[in-house]
Short mmCIF file of C-alpha atoms in Angstrom, two decimals:
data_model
loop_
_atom_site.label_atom_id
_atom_site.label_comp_id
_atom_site.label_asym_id
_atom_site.label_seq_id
_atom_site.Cartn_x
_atom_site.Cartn_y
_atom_site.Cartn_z
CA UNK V 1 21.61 32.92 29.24
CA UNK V 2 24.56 32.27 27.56
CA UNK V 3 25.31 33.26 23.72
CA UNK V 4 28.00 32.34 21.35
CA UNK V 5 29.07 35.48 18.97
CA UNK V 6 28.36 34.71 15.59
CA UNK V 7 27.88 36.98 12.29
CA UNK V 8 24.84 39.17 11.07
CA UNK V 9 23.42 40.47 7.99
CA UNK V 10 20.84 42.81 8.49
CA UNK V 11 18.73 43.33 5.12
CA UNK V 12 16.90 47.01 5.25
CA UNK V 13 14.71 47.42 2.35
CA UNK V 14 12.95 50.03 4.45
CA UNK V 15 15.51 52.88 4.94
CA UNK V 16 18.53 53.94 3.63
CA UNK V 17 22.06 52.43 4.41
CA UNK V 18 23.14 55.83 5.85
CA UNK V 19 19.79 56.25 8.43
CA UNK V 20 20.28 52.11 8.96
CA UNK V 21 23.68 53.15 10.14
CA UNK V 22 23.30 55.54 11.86
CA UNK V 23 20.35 53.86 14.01
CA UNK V 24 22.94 51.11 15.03
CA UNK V 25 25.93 53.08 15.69
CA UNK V 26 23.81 54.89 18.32
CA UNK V 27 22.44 51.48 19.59
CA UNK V 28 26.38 50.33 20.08
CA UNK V 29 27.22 53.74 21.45
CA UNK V 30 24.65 52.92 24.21
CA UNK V 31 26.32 50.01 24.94
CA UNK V 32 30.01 51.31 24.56
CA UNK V 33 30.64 48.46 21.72
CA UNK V 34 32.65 49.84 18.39
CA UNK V 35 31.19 49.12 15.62
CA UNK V 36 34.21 47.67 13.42
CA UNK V 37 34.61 44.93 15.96
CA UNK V 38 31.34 43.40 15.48
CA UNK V 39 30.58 41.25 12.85
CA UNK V 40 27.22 42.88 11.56
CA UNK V 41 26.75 43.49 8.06
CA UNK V 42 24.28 45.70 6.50
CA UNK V 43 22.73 46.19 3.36
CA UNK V 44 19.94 48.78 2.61
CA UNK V 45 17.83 48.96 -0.64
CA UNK V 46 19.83 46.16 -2.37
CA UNK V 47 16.52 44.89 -4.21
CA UNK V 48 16.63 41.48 -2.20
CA UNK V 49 13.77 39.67 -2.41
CA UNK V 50 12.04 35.82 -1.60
CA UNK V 51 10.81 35.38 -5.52
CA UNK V 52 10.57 36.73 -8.92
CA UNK V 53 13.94 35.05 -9.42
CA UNK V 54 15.86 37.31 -6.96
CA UNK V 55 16.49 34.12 -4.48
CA UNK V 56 20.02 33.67 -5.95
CA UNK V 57 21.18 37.24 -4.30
CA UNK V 58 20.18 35.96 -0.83
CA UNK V 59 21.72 32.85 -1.14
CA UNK V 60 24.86 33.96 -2.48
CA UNK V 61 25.10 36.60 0.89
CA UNK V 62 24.39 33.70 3.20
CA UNK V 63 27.00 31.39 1.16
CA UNK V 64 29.64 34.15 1.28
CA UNK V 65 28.97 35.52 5.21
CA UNK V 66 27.21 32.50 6.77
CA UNK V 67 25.36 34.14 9.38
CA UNK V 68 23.98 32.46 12.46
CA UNK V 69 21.17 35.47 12.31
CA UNK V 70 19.00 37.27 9.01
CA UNK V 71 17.49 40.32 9.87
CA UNK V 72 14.90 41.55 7.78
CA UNK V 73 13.28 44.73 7.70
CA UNK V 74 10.61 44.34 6.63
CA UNK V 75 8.68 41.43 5.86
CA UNK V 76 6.31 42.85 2.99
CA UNK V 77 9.61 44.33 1.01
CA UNK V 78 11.12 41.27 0.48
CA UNK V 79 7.76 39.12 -1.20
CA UNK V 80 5.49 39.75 -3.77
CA UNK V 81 2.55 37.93 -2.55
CA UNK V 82 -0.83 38.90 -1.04
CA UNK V 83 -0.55 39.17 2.25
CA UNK V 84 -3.68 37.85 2.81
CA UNK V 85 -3.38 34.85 1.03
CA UNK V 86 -2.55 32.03 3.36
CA UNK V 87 -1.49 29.97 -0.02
CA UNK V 88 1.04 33.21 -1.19
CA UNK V 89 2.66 33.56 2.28
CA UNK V 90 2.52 29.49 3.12
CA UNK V 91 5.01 29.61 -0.18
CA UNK V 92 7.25 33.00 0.99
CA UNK V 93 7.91 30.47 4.54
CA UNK V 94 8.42 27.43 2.67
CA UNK V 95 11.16 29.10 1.47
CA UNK V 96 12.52 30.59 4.20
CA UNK V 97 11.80 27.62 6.01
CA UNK V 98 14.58 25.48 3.06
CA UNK V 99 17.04 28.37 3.73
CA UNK V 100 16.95 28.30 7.57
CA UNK V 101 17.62 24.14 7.10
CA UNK V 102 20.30 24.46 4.86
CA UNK V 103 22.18 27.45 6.51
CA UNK V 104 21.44 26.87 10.03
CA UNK V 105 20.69 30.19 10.43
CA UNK V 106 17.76 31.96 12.14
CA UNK V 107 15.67 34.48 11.03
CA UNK V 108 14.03 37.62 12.24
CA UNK V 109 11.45 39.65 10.68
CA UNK V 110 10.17 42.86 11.33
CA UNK V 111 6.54 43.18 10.64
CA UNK V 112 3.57 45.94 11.04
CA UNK V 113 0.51 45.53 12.98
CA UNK V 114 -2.70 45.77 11.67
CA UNK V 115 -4.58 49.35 12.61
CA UNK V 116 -6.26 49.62 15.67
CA UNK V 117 -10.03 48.58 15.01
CA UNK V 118 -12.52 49.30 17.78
CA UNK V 119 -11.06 46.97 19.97
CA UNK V 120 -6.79 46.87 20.93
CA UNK V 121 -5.89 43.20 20.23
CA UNK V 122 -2.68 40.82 21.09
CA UNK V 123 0.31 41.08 19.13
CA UNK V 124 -0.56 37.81 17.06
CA UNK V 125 -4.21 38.42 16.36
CA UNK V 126 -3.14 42.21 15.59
CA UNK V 127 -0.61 41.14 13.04
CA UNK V 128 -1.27 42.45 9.20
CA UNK V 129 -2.30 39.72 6.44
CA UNK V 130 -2.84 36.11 6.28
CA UNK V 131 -2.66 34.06 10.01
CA UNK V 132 -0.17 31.96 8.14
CA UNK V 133 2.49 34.76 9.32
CA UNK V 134 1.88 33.93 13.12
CA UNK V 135 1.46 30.18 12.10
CA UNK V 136 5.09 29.79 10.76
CA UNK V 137 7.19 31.88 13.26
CA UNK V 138 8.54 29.55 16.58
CA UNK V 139 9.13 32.96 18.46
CA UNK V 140 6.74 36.32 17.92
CA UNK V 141 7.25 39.30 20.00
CA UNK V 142 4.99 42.45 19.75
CA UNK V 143 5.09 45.67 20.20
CA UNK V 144 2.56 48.26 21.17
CA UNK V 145 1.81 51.59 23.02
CA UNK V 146 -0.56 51.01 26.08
CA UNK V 147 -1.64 53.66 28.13
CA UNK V 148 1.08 55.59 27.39
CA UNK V 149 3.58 53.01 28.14
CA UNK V 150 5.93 51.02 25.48
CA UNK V 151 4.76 47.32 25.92
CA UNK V 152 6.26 44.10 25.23
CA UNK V 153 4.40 41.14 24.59
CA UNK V 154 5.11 37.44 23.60
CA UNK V 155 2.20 36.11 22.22
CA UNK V 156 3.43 32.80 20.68
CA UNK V 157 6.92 31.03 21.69
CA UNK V 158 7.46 27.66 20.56
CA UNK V 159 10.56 26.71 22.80
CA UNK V 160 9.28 27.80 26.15
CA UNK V 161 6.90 29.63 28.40
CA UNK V 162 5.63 32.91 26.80
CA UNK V 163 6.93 35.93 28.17
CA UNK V 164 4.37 38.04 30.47
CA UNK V 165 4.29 41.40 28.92
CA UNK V 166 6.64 43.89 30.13
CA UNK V 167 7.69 47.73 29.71
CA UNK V 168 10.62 48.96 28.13
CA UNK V 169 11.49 53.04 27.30
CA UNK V 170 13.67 54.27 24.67
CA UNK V 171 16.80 56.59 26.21
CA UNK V 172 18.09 59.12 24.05
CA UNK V 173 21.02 60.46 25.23
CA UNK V 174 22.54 62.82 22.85
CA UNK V 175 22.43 63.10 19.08
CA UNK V 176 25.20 59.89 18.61
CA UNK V 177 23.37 57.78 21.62
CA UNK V 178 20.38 55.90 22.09
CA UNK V 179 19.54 53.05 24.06
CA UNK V 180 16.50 50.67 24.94
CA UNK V 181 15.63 49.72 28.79
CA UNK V 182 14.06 47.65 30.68
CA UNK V 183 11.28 49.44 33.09
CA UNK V 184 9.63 46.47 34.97
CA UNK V 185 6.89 43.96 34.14
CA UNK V 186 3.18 45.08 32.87
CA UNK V 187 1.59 43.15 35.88
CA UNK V 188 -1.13 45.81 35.90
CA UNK V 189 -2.00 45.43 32.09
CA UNK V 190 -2.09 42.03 32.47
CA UNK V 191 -5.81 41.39 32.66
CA UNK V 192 -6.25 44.15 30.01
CA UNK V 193 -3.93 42.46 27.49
CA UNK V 194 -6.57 38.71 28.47
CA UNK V 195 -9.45 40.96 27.35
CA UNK V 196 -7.93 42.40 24.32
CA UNK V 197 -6.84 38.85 23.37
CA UNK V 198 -10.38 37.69 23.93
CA UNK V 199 -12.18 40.75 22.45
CA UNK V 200 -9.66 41.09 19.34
CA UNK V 201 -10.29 37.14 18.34
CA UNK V 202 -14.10 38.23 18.31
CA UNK V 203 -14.11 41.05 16.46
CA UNK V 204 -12.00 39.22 13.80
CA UNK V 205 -14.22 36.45 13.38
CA UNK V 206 -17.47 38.83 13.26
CA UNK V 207 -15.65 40.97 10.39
CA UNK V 208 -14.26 37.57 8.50
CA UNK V 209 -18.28 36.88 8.45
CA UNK V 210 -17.96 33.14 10.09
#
């Protein structure tokens, strides 16, 4: 589908701006793109945060680059709520959900999955914290290791049919190249990723005690 270019700010508070670098100049090596023509910017460990009185940072970047995209990596550096409070993380969206409005931007957040209980479950059900995280987002995309393969799944997508889960494998190249590619759809994981979905939901409700 088409696109229309438009800037990026990428907020790590995860790794350092020299490893954050470094990670995308070997993504745009991949795909023969030069860095200084692109109109990505990046800031690593720059204390930004959704709260505690920090909002002003954020908006001032957005004022001053107005990005049509916010990355940010990841989700639990940039609140100070309880992740399993519905009511803490219902306030973190509300005001993402006034920044998105008033800057027309969109925004993605990298998030961590819950660890593997006795049963594998779909990317939304699997998700860490309070449901309130899968409730907001229009678009979630998930990714897990199944049977030895790299899986992508679409568990929840707001603006049209959700993607059937497909394969992708990470190419590294040489030390200043790495790439991500598309390996074919998951058709044979397909009934196994109904049956985690199923099983997963279960097992949460038995362990919330309803």
């Amino acid at each position: 589908f088409e696109t229309k270019q438009g800037s990026v700010l990428y907020i790590d508070e995860e790794n350092g701006l020299r490893r954050m670098k470094d990670k995308l100049g070997k993504l745009l090596n991949y795909k023969s793109l030069p860095a200084k023509d692109l109109p990505i910017h990046v800031l690593s460990s720059e204390g930004i945060h959704l709260g505690r009185g920090s909002i002003e940072k954020l908006v001032a970047l957005l004022e001053a680059l107005k990005p049509k995209v916010v990355i940010i990596d990841s989700l639990i550096r940039v609140h100070g709520g309880d992740e399993n409070s519905s009511r803490d993380m219902a306030k973190v969206f509300s005001l993402v959900k006034q920044l998105i409005n008033h800057f027309g931007c969109l925004f993605f957040f990298a998030d961590h999955h819950r660890k593997p209980g006795p049963f594998q479950s779909a990317g939304d059900i699997m998700l860490r914290g309070s449901s309130e995280k899968s409730a907001f987002v229009d678009i979630l995309i998930s990714l897990q290791v199944r049977k030895n393969k790299l899986v992508v799944e679409n568990p929840k997508n707001r603006d049209a049919e959700r993607r059937h889960p497909f394969c992708i494998e990470i190419i590294v190249v040489d030390k200043n190249c790495l790439g991500v590619k598309y390996v074919g759809e998951a058709e044979e994981l397909e009934e196994e990723v109904q049956f985690d979905r199923i099983t997963g939901f279960l097992t949460q409700v038995l362990s919330d005690g309803e």
